[in-house]
XYZ file of C-alpha atoms in Angstrom:
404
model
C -13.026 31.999 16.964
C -14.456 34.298 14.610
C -13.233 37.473 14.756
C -10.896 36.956 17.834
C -7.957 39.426 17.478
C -6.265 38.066 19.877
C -5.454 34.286 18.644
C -2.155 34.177 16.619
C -1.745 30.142 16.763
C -3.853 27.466 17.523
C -3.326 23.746 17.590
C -5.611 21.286 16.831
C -6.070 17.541 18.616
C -5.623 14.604 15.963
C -9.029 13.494 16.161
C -10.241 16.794 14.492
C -11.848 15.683 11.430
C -14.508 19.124 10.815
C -13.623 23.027 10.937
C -17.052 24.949 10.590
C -18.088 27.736 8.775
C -16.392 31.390 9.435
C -14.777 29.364 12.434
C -11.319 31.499 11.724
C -12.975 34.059 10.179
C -11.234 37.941 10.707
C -8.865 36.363 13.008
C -6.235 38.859 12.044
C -3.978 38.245 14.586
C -3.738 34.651 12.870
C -0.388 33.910 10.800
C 0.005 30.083 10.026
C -2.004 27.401 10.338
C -1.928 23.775 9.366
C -4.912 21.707 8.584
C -3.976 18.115 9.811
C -4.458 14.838 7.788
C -7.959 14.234 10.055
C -9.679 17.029 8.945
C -11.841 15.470 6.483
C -14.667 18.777 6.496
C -14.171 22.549 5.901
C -17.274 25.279 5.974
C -17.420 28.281 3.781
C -15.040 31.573 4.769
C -13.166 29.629 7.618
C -10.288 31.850 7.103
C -11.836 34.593 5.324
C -9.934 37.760 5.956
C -7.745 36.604 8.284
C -4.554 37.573 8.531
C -2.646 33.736 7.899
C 0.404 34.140 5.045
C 1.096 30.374 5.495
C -1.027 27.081 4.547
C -0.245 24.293 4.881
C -3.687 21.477 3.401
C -3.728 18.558 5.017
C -4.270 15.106 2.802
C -8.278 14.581 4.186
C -9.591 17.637 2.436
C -11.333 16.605 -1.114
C -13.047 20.631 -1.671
C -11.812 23.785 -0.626
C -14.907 25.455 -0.206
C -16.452 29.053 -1.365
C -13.803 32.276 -0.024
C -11.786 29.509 2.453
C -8.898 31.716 2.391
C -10.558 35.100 0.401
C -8.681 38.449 1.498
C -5.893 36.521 3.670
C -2.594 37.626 3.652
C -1.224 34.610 1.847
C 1.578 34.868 -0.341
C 2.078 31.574 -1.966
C 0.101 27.726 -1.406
C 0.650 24.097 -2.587
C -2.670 22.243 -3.130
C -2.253 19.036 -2.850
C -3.552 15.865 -5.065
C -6.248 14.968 -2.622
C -8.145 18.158 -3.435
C -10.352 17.883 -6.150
C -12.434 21.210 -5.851
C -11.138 24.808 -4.968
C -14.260 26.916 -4.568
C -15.811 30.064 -5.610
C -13.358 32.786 -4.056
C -11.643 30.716 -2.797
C -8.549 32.658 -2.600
C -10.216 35.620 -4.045
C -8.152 38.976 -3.217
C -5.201 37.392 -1.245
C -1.447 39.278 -2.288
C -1.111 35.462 -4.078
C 2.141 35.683 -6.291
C 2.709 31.545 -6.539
C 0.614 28.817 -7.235
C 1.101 25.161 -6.759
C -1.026 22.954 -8.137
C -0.485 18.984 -7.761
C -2.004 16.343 -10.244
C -5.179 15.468 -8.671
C -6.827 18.552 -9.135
C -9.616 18.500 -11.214
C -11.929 22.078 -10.616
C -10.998 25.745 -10.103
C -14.376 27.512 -9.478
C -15.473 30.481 -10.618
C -12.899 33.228 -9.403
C -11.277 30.408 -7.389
C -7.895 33.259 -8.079
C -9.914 36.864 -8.879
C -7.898 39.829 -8.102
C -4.899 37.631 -6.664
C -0.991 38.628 -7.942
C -0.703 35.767 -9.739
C 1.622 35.279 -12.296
C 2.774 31.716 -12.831
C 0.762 28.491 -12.013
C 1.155 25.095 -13.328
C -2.317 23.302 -14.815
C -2.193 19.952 -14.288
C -3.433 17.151 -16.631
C -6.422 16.380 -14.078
C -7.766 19.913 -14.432
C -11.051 19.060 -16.169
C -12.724 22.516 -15.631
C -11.848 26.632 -14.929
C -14.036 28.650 -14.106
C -15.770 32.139 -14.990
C -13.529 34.954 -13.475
C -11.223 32.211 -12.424
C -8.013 34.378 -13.028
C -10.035 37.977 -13.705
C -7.350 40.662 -12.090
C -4.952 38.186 -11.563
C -1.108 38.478 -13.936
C -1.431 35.222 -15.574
C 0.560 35.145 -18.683
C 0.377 31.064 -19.999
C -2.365 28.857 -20.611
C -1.680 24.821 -20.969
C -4.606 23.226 -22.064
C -3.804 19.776 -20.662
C -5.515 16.230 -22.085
C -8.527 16.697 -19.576
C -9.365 20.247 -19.714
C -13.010 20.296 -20.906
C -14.285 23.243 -19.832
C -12.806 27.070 -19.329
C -15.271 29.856 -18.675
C -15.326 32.547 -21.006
C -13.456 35.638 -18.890
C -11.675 33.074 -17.041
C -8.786 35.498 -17.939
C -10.093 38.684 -18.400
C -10.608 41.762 -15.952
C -13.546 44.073 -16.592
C -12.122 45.826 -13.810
C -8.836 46.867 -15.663
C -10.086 46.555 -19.545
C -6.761 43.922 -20.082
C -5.493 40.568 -20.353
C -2.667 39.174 -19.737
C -2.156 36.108 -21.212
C 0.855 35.748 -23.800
C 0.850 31.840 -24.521
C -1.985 29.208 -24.956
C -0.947 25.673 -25.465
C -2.640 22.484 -25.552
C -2.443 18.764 -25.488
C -2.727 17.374 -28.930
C -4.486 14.248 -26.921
C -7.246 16.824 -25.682
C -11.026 16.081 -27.049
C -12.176 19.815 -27.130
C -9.523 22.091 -27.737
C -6.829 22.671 -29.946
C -4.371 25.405 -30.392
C -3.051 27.663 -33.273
C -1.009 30.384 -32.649
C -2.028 31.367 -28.956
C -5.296 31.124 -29.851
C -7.921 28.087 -28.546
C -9.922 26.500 -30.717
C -12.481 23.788 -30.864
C -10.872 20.479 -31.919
C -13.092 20.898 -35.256
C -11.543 24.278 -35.384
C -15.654 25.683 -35.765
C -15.583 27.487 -32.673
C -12.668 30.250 -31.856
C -12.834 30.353 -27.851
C -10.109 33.053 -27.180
C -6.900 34.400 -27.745
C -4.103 35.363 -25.641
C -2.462 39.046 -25.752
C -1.817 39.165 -29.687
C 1.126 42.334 -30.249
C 0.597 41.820 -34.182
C -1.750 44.509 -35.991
C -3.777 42.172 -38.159
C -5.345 38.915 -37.642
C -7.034 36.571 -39.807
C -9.816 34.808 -38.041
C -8.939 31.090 -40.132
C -11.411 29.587 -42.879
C -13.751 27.171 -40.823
C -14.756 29.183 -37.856
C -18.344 29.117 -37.479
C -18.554 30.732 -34.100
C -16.062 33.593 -32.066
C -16.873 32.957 -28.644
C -17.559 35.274 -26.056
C -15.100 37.943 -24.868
C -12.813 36.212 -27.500
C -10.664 39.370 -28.446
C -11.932 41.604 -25.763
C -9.367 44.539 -24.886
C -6.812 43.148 -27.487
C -6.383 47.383 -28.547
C -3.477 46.394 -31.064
C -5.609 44.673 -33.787
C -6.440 47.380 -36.161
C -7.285 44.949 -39.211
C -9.421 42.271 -38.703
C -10.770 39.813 -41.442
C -13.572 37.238 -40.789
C -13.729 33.963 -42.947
C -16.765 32.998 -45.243
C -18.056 30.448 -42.639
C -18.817 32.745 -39.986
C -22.255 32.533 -38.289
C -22.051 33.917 -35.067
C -20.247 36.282 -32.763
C -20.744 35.446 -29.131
C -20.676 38.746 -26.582
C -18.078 40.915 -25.918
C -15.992 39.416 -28.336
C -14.509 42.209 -29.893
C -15.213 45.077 -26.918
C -12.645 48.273 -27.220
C -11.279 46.995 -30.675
C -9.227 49.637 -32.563
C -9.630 47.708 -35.771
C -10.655 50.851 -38.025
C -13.422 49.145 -40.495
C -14.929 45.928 -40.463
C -16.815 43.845 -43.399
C -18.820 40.988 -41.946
C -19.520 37.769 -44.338
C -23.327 37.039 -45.715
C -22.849 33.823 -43.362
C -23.345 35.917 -40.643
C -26.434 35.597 -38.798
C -26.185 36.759 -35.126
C -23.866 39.573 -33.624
C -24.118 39.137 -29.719
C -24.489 41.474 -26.938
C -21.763 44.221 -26.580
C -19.614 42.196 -29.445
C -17.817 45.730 -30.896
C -19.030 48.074 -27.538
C -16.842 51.470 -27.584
C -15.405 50.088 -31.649
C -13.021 52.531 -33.028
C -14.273 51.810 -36.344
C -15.714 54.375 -38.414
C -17.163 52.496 -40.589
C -18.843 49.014 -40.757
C -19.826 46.802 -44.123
C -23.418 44.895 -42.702
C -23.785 42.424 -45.586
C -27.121 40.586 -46.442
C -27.540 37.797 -44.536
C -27.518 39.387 -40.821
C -30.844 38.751 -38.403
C -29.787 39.775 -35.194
C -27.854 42.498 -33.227
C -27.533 42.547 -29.637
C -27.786 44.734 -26.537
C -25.086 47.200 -26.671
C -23.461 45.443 -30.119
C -22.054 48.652 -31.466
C -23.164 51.445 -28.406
C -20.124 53.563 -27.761
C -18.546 53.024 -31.187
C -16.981 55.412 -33.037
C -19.058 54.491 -36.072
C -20.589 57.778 -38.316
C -22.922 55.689 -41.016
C -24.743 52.499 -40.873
C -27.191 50.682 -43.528
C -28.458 47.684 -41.696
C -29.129 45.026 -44.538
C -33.070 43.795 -45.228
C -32.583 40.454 -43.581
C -32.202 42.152 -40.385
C -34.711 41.023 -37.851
C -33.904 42.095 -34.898
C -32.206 45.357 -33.622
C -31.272 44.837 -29.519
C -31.862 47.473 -26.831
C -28.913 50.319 -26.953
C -27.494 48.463 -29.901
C -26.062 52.029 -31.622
C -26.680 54.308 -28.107
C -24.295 56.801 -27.354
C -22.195 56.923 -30.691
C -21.332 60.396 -31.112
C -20.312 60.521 -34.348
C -22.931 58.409 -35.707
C -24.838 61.263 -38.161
C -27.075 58.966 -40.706
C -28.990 55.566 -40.090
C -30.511 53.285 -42.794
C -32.953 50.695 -42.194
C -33.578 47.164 -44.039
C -36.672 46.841 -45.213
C -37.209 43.543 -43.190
C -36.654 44.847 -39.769
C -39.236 44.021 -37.192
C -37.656 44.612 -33.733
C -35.966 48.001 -32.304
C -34.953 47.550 -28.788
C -35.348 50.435 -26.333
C -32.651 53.025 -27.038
C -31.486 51.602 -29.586
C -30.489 54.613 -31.477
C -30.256 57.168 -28.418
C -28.096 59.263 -27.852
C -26.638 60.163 -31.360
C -25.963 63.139 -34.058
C -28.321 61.055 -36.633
C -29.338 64.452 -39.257
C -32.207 64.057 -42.088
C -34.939 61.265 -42.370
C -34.980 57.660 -40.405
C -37.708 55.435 -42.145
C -39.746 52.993 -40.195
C -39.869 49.995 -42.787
C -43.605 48.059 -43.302
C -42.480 45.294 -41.142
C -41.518 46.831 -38.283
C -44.168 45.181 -35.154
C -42.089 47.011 -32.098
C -40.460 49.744 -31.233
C -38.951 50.050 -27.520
C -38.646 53.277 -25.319
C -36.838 56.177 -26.404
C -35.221 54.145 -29.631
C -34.599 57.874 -31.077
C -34.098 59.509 -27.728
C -31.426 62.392 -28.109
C -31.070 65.584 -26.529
C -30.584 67.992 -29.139
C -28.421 70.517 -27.146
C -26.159 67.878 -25.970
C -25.339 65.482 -28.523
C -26.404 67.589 -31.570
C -28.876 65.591 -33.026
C -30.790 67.291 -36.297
C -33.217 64.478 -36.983
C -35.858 66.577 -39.385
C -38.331 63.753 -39.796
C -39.686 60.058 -39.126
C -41.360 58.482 -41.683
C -42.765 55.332 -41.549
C -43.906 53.181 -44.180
C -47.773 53.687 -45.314
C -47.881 49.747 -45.137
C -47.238 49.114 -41.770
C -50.073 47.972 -39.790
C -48.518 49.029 -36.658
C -47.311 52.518 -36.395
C -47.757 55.887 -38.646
C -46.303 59.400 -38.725
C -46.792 62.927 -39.132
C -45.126 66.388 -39.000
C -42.074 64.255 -37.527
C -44.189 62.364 -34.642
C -43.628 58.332 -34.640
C -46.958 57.475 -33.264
C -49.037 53.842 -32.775
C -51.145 53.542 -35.267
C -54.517 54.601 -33.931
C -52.286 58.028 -33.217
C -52.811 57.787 -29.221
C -49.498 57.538 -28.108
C -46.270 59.130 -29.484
C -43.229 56.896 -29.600
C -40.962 59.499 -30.712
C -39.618 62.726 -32.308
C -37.579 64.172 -34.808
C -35.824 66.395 -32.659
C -35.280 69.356 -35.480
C -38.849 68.790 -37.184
C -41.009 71.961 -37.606
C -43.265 70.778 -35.126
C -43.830 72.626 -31.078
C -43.957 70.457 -28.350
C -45.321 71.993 -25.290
């Protein structure tokens, strides 16, 4: 029946026990439907983009399988405790306001609920897992963590799409294994590892004594923290985990060792404290930030592609003197004036790491110098160059020199 117009009802004979893949599929003429007890077997899309606003799941079905009922017109469902699995998309982009979820349901895919309406759904204490984008554009505002929740992917509840989240309340079951909860935050049980938080309206927050790890996307488009303070025990902050922050400064602990991929993308810091301790910063860590100085501390290793691109107010740049890795871009795209030196132990430097167009971001970089020590690259008259002088890696932008 796949893409028959025409069929607005169809019933099926009791020995039915399979409905194939796309069978309903763009049916749009279809309203209700109800999968009998028999039907034991569902393929992928069966209803996708149909027009059905009313469900009703039989008791045979154990999975819901991948975008079942994605882009349907369906207002509100019931899933009953004989269905274990609801798939990837499953109702992915249907006008969803109300969810029903029996005990008996143990896994919501990855965006099982993505872009739905979504507002209010029960968790059961079966749930054992949510997935990645489960939620992502959807108006969820509470989170119970019941007793057999082990896993919840980490922008389960965030939209990339929209820069938000919604959630107001996390709770948990004291009886869970994993998690625990303190304040609308989720923790591990150990309290070492800070998942996420829900939608935090205070100014300040005080990441607790303890934590070892911020998860990914932990604090991700929470815009009303201003002040943050990280404990002693910190050692690594997963990615995304602070994206958009307004905090205006940040001071990270010698414990630190790792800052992830896009962790503070688009800060509104000005100014960050790097203490001695730090290895590696990731892809996009700090690009977009509002961020005008930074002295990266000598037990940095590792500087990721685009780590500081595209910070327009960034105007000076300090390098430790263990440094060995600068991603491509790294530093493109800047207003970095003066000298950048290229430490001794520097063994790579990617494409355009210094790459700025002078006329449109104002960049007045007079000179690279790199150490006389390093057995890899040299300079001269403001050209970074490998060190049998053969290749030019980059620039000072404002140097003396002509390029033609």
């Amino acid at each position: 029946f796949y893409m028959v117009d025409e069929l607005q009802e169809y019933e099926f004979p009791s020995t039915l026990t399979t409905i194939g893949k796309q069978a309903f599929s763009q049916t749009y003429g279809l309203r209700s439907f109800a999968i009998p007890n028999s039907v034991t077997s569902i393929g992928e899309e069966a209803f996708y983009a149909s027009g059905i606003s009313s469900i009703s799941i039989g008791t045979g079905l154990s999975t819901l399988p991948e975008a079942l009922f994605c882009d349907t017109k369906l207002t509100s469902v019931e899933i009953p405790g004989n269905v274990k699995t609801i798939g990837y998309e499953c109702f992915a982009g249907s006008p969803l306001t109300s969810v029903t979820l029996n005990e008996g349901v143990e896994v919501l895919d990855d965006a099982a609920f993505a872009s739905t309406k979504v507002s209010s759904i029960n968790f059961p204490e079966s749930l054992t897992s949510i997935g990645n984008r489960c939620f992502s554009g959807a108006n969820v505002t509470s989170l119970y963590v019941g007793k057999n929740l082990t896993n919840i992917g980490d922008t389960a509840f965030y939209s990339s799409s929209t820069s938000s989240i919604t959630l107001t309340s996390i709770s948990c079951n004291p009886s869970n294994e994993k998690y625990s909860a303190n304040n609308n935050v989720l923790f591990s049980k150990d309290g070492k590892t800070l998942y996420f938080s829900s939608l935090i309206t205070n100014t300040s927050y005080s990441i607790p004594e303890g934590v070892e790890i911020i998860g990914p996307f932990a604090f991700a488009y929470l815009k009303s923290i201003t002040s943050l303070t990280f404990p002693s025990t910190l050692t690594s902050i997963g990615e995304g985990a602070f994206m958009y922050s307004k905090a205006t400064s940040l001071t990270f602990p010698s414990s630190l060792k790792s800052i992830g991929d896009g962790a503070f993308f688009s800060l509104y810091a000005t100014e960050v404290n790097f203490s001695e301790g730090l290895e590696t910063i990731g892809e996009s860590a700090f690009a977009m930030s509002d961020l005008t100085s930074a002295t990266l501390p000598n037990s940095l290793i590792s500087v990721g592609t685009t780590a500081f691109a595209k910070c327009l107010s960034l105007t000076s740049i300090t390098l430790g003197s263990g440094l060995q890795t600068i991603g491509d871009f790294a530093f493109s795209d800047n207003k970095i004036t003066g000298v950048i030196t290229i430490p001794s132990t520097v063994t790579s430097i990617g494409t355009g790491a210094f790459a700025s167009t002078a006329s449109t971001y104002g960049q007045t970089l007079t000179n690279i110098i790199v150490d006389k020590n390093n057995e890899n690259y040299t300079s001269e008259n403001g050209l970074l160059m490998d060190k049998d002088k053969t290749k030019v890696i980059a620039y000072a932008s404002n140097s003396s020199i002509s390029i033609t």
